[in-house]
mmCIF file of C-alpha atoms in Angstrom:
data_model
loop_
_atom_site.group_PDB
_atom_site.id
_atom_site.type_symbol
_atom_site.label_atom_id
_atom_site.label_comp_id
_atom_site.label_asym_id
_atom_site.label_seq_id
_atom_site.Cartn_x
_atom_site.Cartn_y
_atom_site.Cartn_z
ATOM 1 C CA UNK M 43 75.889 -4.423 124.454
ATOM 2 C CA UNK M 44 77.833 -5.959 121.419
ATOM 3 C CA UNK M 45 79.928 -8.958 120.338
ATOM 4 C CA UNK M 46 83.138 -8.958 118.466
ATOM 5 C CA UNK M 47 84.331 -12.240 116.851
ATOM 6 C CA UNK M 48 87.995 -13.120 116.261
ATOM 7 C CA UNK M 49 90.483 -14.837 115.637
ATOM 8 C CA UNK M 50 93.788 -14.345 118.174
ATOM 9 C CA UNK M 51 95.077 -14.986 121.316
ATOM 10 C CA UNK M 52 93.472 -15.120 124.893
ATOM 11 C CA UNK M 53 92.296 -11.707 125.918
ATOM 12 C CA UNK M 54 92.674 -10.165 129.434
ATOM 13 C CA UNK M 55 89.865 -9.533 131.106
ATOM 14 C CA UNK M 56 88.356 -5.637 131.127
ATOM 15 C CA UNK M 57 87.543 -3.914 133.807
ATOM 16 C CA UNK M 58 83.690 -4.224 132.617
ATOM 17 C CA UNK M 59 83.212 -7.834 131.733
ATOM 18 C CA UNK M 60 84.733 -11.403 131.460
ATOM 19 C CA UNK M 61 85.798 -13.023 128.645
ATOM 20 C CA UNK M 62 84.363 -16.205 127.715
ATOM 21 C CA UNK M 63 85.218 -19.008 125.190
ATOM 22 C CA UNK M 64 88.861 -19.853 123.419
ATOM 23 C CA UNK M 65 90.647 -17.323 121.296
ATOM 24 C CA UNK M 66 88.523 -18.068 118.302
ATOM 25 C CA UNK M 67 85.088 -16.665 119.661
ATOM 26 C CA UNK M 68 85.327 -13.866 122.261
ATOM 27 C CA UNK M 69 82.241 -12.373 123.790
ATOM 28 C CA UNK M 70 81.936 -9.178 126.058
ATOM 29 C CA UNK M 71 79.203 -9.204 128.571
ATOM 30 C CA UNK M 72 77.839 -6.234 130.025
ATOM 31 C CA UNK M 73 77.006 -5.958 133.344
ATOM 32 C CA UNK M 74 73.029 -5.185 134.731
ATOM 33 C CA UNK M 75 73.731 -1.381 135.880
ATOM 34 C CA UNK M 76 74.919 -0.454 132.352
ATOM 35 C CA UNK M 77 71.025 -1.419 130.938
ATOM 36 C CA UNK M 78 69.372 2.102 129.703
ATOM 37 C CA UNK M 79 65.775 3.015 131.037
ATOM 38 C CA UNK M 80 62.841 2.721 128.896
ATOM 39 C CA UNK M 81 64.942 -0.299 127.019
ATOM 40 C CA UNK M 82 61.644 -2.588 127.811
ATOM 41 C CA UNK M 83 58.452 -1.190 126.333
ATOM 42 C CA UNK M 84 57.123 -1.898 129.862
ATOM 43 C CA UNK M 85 59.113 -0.029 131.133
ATOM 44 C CA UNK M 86 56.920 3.464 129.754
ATOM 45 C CA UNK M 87 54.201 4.847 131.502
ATOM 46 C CA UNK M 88 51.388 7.450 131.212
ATOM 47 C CA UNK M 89 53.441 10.067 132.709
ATOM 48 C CA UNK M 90 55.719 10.007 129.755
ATOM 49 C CA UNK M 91 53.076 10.764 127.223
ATOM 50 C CA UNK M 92 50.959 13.093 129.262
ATOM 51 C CA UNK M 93 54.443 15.688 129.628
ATOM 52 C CA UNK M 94 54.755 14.909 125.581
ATOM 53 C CA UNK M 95 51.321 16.712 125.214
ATOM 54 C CA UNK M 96 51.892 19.275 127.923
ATOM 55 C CA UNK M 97 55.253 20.438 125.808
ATOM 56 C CA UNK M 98 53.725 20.144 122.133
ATOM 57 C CA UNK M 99 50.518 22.927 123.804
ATOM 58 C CA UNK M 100 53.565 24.922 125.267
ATOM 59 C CA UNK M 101 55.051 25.041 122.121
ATOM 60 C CA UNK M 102 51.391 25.968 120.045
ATOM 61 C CA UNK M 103 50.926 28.505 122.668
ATOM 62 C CA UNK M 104 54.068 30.104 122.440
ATOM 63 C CA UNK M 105 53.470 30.274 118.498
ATOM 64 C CA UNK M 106 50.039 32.016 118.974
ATOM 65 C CA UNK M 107 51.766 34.313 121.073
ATOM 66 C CA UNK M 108 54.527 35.319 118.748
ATOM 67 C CA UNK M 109 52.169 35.898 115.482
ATOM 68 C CA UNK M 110 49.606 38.400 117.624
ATOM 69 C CA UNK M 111 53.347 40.092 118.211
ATOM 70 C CA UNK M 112 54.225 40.502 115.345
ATOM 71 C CA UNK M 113 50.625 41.661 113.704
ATOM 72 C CA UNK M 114 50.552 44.131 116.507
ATOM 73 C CA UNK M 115 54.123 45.361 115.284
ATOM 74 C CA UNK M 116 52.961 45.892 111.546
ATOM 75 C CA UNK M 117 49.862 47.738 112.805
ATOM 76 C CA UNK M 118 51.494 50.312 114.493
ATOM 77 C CA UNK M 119 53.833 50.866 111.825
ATOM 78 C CA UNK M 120 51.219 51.350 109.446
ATOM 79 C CA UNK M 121 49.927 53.748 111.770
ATOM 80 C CA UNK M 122 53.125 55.530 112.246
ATOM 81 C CA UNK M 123 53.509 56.566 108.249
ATOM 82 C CA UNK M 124 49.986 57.081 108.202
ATOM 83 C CA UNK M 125 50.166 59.972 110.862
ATOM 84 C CA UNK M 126 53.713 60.988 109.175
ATOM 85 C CA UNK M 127 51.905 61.352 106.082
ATOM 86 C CA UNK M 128 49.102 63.204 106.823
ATOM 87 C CA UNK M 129 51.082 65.771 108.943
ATOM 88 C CA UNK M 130 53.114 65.842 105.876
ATOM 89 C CA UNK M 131 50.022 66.642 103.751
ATOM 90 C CA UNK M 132 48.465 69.445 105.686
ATOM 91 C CA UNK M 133 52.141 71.896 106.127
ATOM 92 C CA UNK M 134 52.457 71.832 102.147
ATOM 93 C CA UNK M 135 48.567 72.759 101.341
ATOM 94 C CA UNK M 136 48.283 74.942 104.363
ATOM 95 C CA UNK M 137 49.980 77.837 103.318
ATOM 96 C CA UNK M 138 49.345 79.646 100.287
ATOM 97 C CA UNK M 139 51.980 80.103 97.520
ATOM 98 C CA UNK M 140 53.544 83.853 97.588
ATOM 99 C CA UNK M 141 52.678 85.619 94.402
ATOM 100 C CA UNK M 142 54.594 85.391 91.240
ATOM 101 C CA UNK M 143 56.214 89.261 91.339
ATOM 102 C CA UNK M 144 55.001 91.210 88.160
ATOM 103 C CA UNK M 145 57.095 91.983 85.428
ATOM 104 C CA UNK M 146 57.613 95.809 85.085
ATOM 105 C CA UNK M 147 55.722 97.595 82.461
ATOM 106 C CA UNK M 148 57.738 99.043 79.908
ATOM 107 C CA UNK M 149 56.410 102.277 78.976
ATOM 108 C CA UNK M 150 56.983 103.708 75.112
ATOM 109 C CA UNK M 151 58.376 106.841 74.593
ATOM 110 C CA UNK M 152 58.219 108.269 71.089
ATOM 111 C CA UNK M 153 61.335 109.975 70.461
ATOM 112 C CA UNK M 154 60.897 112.568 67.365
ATOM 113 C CA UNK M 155 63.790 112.409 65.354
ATOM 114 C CA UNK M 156 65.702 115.376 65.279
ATOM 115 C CA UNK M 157 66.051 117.514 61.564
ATOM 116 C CA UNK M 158 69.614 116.798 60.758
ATOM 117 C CA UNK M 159 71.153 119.952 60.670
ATOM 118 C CA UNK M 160 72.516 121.357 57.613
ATOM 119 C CA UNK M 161 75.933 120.540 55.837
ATOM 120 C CA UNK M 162 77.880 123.686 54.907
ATOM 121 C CA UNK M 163 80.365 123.021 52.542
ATOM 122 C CA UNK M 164 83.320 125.724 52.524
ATOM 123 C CA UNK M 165 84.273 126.343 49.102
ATOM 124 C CA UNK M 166 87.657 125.517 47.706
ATOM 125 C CA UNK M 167 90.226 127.282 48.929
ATOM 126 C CA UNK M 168 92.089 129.250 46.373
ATOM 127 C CA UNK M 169 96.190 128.447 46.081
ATOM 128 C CA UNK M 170 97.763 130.776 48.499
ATOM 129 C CA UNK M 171 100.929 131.818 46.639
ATOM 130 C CA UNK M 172 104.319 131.117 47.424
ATOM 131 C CA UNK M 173 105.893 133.856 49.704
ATOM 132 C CA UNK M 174 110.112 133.784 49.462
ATOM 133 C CA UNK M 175 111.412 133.631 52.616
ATOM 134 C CA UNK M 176 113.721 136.766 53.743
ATOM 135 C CA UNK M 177 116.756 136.507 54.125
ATOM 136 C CA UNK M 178 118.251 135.999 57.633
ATOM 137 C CA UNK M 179 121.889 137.208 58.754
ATOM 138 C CA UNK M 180 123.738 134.648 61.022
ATOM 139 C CA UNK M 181 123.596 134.815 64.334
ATOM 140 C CA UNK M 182 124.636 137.867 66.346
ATOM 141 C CA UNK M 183 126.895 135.742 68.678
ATOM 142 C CA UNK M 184 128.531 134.571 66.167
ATOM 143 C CA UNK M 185 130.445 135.994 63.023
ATOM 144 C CA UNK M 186 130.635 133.597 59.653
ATOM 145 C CA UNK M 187 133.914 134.379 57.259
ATOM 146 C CA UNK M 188 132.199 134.928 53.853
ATOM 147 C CA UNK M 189 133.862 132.741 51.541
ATOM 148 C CA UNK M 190 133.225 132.039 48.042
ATOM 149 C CA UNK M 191 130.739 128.920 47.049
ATOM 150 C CA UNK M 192 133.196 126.005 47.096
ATOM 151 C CA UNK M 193 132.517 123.059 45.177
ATOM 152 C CA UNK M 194 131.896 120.745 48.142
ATOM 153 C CA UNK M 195 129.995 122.907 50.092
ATOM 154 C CA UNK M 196 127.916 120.969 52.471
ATOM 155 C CA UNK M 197 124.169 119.648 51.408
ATOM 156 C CA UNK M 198 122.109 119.074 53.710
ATOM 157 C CA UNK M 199 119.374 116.204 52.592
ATOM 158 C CA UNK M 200 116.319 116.794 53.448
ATOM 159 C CA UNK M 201 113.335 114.210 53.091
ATOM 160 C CA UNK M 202 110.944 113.659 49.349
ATOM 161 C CA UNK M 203 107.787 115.383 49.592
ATOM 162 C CA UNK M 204 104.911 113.396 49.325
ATOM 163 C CA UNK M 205 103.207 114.000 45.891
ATOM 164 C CA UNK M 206 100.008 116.012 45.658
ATOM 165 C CA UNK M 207 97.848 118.340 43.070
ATOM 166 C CA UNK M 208 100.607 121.444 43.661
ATOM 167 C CA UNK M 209 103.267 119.021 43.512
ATOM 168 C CA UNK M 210 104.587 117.988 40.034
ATOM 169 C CA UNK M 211 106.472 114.691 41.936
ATOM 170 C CA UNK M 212 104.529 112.086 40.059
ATOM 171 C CA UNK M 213 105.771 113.145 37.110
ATOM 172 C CA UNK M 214 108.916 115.125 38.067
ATOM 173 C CA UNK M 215 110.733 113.085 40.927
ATOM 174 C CA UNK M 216 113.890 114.225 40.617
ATOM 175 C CA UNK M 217 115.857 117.630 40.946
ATOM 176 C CA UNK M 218 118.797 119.298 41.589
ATOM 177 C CA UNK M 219 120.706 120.766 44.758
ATOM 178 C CA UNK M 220 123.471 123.195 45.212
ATOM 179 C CA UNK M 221 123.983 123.066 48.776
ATOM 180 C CA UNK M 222 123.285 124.683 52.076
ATOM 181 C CA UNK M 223 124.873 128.155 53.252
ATOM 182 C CA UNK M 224 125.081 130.076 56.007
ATOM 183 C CA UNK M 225 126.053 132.980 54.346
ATOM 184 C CA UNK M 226 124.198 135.461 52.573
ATOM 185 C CA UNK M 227 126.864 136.382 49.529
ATOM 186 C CA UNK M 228 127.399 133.040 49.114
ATOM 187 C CA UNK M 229 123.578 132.257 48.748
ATOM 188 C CA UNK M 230 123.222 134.949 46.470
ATOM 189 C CA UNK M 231 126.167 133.907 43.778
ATOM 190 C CA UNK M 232 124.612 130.745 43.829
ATOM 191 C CA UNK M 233 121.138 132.093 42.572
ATOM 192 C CA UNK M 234 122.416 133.523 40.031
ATOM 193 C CA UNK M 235 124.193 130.610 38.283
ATOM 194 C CA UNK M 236 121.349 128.860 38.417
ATOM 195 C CA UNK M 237 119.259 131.815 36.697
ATOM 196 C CA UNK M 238 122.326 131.908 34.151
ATOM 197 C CA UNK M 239 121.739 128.120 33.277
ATOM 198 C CA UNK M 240 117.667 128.865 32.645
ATOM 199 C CA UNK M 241 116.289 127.682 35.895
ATOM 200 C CA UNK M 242 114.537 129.480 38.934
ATOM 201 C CA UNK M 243 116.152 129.226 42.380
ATOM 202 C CA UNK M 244 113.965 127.258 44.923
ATOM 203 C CA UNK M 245 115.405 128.309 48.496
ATOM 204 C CA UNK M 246 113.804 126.262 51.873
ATOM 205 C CA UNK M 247 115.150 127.465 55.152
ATOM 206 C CA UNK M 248 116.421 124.179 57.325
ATOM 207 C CA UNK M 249 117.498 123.395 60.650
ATOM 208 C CA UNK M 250 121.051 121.087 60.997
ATOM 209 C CA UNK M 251 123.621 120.643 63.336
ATOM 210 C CA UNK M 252 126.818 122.358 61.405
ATOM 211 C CA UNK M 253 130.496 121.694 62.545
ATOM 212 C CA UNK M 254 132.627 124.954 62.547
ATOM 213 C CA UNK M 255 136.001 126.147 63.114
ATOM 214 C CA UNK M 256 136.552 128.888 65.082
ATOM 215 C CA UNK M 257 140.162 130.667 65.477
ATOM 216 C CA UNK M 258 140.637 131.856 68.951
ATOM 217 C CA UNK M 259 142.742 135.169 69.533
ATOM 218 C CA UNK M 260 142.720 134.909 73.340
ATOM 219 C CA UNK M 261 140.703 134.772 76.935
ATOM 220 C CA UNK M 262 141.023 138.052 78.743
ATOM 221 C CA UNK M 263 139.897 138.542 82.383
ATOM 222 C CA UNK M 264 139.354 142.667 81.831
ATOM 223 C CA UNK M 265 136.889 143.021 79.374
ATOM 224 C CA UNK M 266 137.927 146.515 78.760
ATOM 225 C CA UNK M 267 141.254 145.108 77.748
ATOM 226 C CA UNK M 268 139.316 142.373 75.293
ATOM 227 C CA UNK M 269 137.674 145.817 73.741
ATOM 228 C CA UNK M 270 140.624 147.206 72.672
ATOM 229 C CA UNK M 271 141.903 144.419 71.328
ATOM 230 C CA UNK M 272 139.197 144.217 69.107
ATOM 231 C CA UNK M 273 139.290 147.713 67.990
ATOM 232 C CA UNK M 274 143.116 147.200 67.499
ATOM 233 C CA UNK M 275 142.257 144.271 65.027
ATOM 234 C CA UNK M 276 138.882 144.780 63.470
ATOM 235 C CA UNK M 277 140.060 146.728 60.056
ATOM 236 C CA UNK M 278 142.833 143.240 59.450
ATOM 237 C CA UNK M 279 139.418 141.097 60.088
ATOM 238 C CA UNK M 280 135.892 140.888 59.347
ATOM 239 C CA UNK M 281 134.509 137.976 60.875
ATOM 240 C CA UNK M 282 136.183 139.091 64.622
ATOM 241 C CA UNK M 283 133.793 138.817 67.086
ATOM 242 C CA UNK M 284 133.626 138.426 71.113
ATOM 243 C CA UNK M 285 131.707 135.738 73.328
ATOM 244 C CA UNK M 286 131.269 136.325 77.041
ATOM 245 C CA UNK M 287 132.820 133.284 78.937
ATOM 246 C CA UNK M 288 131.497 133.327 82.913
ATOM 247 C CA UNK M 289 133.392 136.503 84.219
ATOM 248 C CA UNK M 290 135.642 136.615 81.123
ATOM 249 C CA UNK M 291 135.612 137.557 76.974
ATOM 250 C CA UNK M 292 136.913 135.223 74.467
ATOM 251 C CA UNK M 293 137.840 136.749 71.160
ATOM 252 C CA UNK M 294 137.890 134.986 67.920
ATOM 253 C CA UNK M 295 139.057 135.760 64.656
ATOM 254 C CA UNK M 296 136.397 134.293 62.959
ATOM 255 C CA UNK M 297 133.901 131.150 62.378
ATOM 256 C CA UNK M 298 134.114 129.004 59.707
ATOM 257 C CA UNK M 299 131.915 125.989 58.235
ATOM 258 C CA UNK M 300 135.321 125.450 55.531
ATOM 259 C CA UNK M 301 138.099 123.749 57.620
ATOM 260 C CA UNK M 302 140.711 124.769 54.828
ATOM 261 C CA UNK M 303 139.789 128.337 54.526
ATOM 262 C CA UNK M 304 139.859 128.514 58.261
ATOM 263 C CA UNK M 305 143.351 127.559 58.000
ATOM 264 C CA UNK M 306 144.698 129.750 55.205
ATOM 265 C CA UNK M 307 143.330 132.317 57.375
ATOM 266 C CA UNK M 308 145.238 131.123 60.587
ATOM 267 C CA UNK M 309 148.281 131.330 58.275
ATOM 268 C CA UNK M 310 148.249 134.349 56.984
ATOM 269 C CA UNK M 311 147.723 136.093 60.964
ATOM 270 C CA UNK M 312 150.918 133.513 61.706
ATOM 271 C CA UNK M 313 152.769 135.499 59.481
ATOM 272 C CA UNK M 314 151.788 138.686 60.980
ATOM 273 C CA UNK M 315 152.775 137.722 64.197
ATOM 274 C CA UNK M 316 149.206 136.802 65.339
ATOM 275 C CA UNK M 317 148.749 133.407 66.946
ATOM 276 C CA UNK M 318 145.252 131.647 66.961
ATOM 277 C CA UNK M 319 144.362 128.362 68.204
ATOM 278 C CA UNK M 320 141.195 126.092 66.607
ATOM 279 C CA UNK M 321 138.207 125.263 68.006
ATOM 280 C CA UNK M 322 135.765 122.919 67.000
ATOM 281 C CA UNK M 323 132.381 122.888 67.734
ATOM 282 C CA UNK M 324 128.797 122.043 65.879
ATOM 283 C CA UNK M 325 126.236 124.647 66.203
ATOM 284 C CA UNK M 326 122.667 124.493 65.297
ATOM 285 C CA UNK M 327 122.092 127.160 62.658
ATOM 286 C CA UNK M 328 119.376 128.026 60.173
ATOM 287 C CA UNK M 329 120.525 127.356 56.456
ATOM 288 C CA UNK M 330 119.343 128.396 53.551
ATOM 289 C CA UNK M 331 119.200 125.250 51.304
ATOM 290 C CA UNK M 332 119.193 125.665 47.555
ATOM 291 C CA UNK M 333 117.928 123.369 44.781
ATOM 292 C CA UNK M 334 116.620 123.862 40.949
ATOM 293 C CA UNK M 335 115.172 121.962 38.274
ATOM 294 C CA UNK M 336 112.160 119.144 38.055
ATOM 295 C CA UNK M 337 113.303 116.384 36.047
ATOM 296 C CA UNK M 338 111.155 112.799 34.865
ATOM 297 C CA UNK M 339 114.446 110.670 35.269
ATOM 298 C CA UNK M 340 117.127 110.379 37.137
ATOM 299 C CA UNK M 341 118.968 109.974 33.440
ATOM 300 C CA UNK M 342 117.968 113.412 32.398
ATOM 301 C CA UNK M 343 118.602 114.945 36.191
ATOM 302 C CA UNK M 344 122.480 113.292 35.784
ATOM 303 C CA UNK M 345 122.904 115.349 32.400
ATOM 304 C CA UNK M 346 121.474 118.653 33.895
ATOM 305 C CA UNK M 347 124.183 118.015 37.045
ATOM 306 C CA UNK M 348 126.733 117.628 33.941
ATOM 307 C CA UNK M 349 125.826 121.121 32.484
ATOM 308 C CA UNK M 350 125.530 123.254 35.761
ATOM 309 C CA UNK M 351 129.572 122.045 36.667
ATOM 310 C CA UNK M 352 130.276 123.149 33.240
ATOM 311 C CA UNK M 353 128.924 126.614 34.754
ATOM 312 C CA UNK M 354 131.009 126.521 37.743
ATOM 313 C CA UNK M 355 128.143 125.281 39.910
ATOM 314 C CA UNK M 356 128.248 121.846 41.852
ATOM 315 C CA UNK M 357 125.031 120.339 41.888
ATOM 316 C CA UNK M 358 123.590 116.896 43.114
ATOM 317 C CA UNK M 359 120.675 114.783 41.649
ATOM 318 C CA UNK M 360 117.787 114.177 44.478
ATOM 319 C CA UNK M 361 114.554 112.748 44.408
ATOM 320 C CA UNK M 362 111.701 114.926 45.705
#
């Protein structure tokens, strides 16, 4: 089928050919049974070409057959939306809308105004005056030693009114106190130094928590026994008194807001041959607080303080 040329040694012979010539020239030839058909253009016949047209009308044929496929295809999808489209088109037109619901009709309703009724206007009150407060007596259950107003009897504070028209606080803030008693004669000396010194008394009844000492006698477990003790002792003192204990009577010498008068008391029954013992306890007790005087500064209330203790009456400066 082909020659190769070169230049080398003496080549076997293959299984296929001979070789022929010297080592420069070597040439392979093919035997007759390796020759391909139709290598001769006699060798072709009519046959040949007539199953060459047969296969190009197959072919055509099969073309034809594949395009009416296909056009067939694209009809019947056209037909398809079609249909879907009309079916689509005659559920939404074939029923009707539902009515819109109506808005409610708001009705007017003229509302007369009613006559606005009249204003009575109270007249002004006229100033009630100023009633004094009565005097109280201590408490029944318990007996208070009268003593003479000591110089630092207690004083209970009490908070500054707010200033109004009856109240002469915007221009008179300050005043003067001379304590809180619980006794009556003690109240009443009181008053009158500060009437002595040109003032009026202003008394105001308070509430407080006051310590006192009270001197027990004994506990007895007869009361008629407690009795007679008491009538034994009541002429020698004042202030004795008797307080119920559960199924027993305690009975006390007296009650005393003054620690040191309690005590000169307690002496003096020591030397009788009386024995007491103290008691402390703080009882809430009505007093009868005292103060005097309206003053612009707390300057001028300082030299007012300065006269009453020249008087023999302790007084304190306090704002309103």
């Amino acid at each position: 089928m082909f020659g190769i040329g070169k230049k080398s040694e003496e080549v076997k012979t293959g299984a296929q050919g001979e070789v022929k010539g010297t080592e420069d020239e070597i040439q392979f030839e093919f035997e007759e049974n390796d020759r391909l058909p139709f290598d001769d253009d006699e060798n072709f016949t009519d046959e040949d070409f007539v199953d060459e047209d047969v296969a190009n009308e197959s072919r055509k044929g099969m073309r034809q057959s594949l395009s009416q496929r296909t056009l067939l295809l694209v009809l019947l999808l056209l037909l398809a939306l079609g249909g879907g489209g009309g079916y689509y088109y005659l559920n939404s037109t074939s029923v009707p809308p539902s009515p819109a619901p109506k808005a409610p009709v708001k009705t007017r309703v003229s509302v007369q105004p009613e006559s606005p009724a009249p204003v009575v206007v109270a007249p002004p009150q006229e100033p009630q005056p100023v009633i004094p407060i009565s005097e109280k007596s201590a408490p029944a259950t318990t007996a208070v030693a009268e003593t003479t107003p000591a110089p630092d009897a207690a004083a209970v504070p009490s908070e500054p009114k707010r200033a109004t028209a009856s109240n002469p606080a915007v221009s008179q803030p300050y005043t003067l106190t001379a304590g809180a008693f619980v006794s009556q004669k003690n109240q009443r000396e009181v008053e009158r130094k500060i009437r002595r010194l040109g003032y009026t008394p202003q008394v105001q009844t308070v509430e407080s928590m006051v310590p006192m000492t009270r001197l027990l006698l004994g506990i007895y477990d007869d009361p008629a026994a407690a009795q007679a003790r008491r009538q034994e002792l009541s002429a020698q003192l004042p202030g004795l008194f008797a307080l119920q204990q559960g199924e027993k009577v305690a009975l006390y010498a007296g009650s005393f807001q003054d620690l040191d008068q309690a005590r000169r008391l307690a002496d003096q029954l020591y030397l009788r041959g009386i024995l007491v013992d103290e008691e402390t306890i703080s009882l809430s007790m009505s007093l009868k607080k005292i103060s005097f005087g309206s003053f612009p500064s707390r300057a001028e209330a300082e030299k007012a303080a300065k006269r009453a203790a020249a008087a023999g009456l302790t007084a304190q400066v306090a704002k309103r």
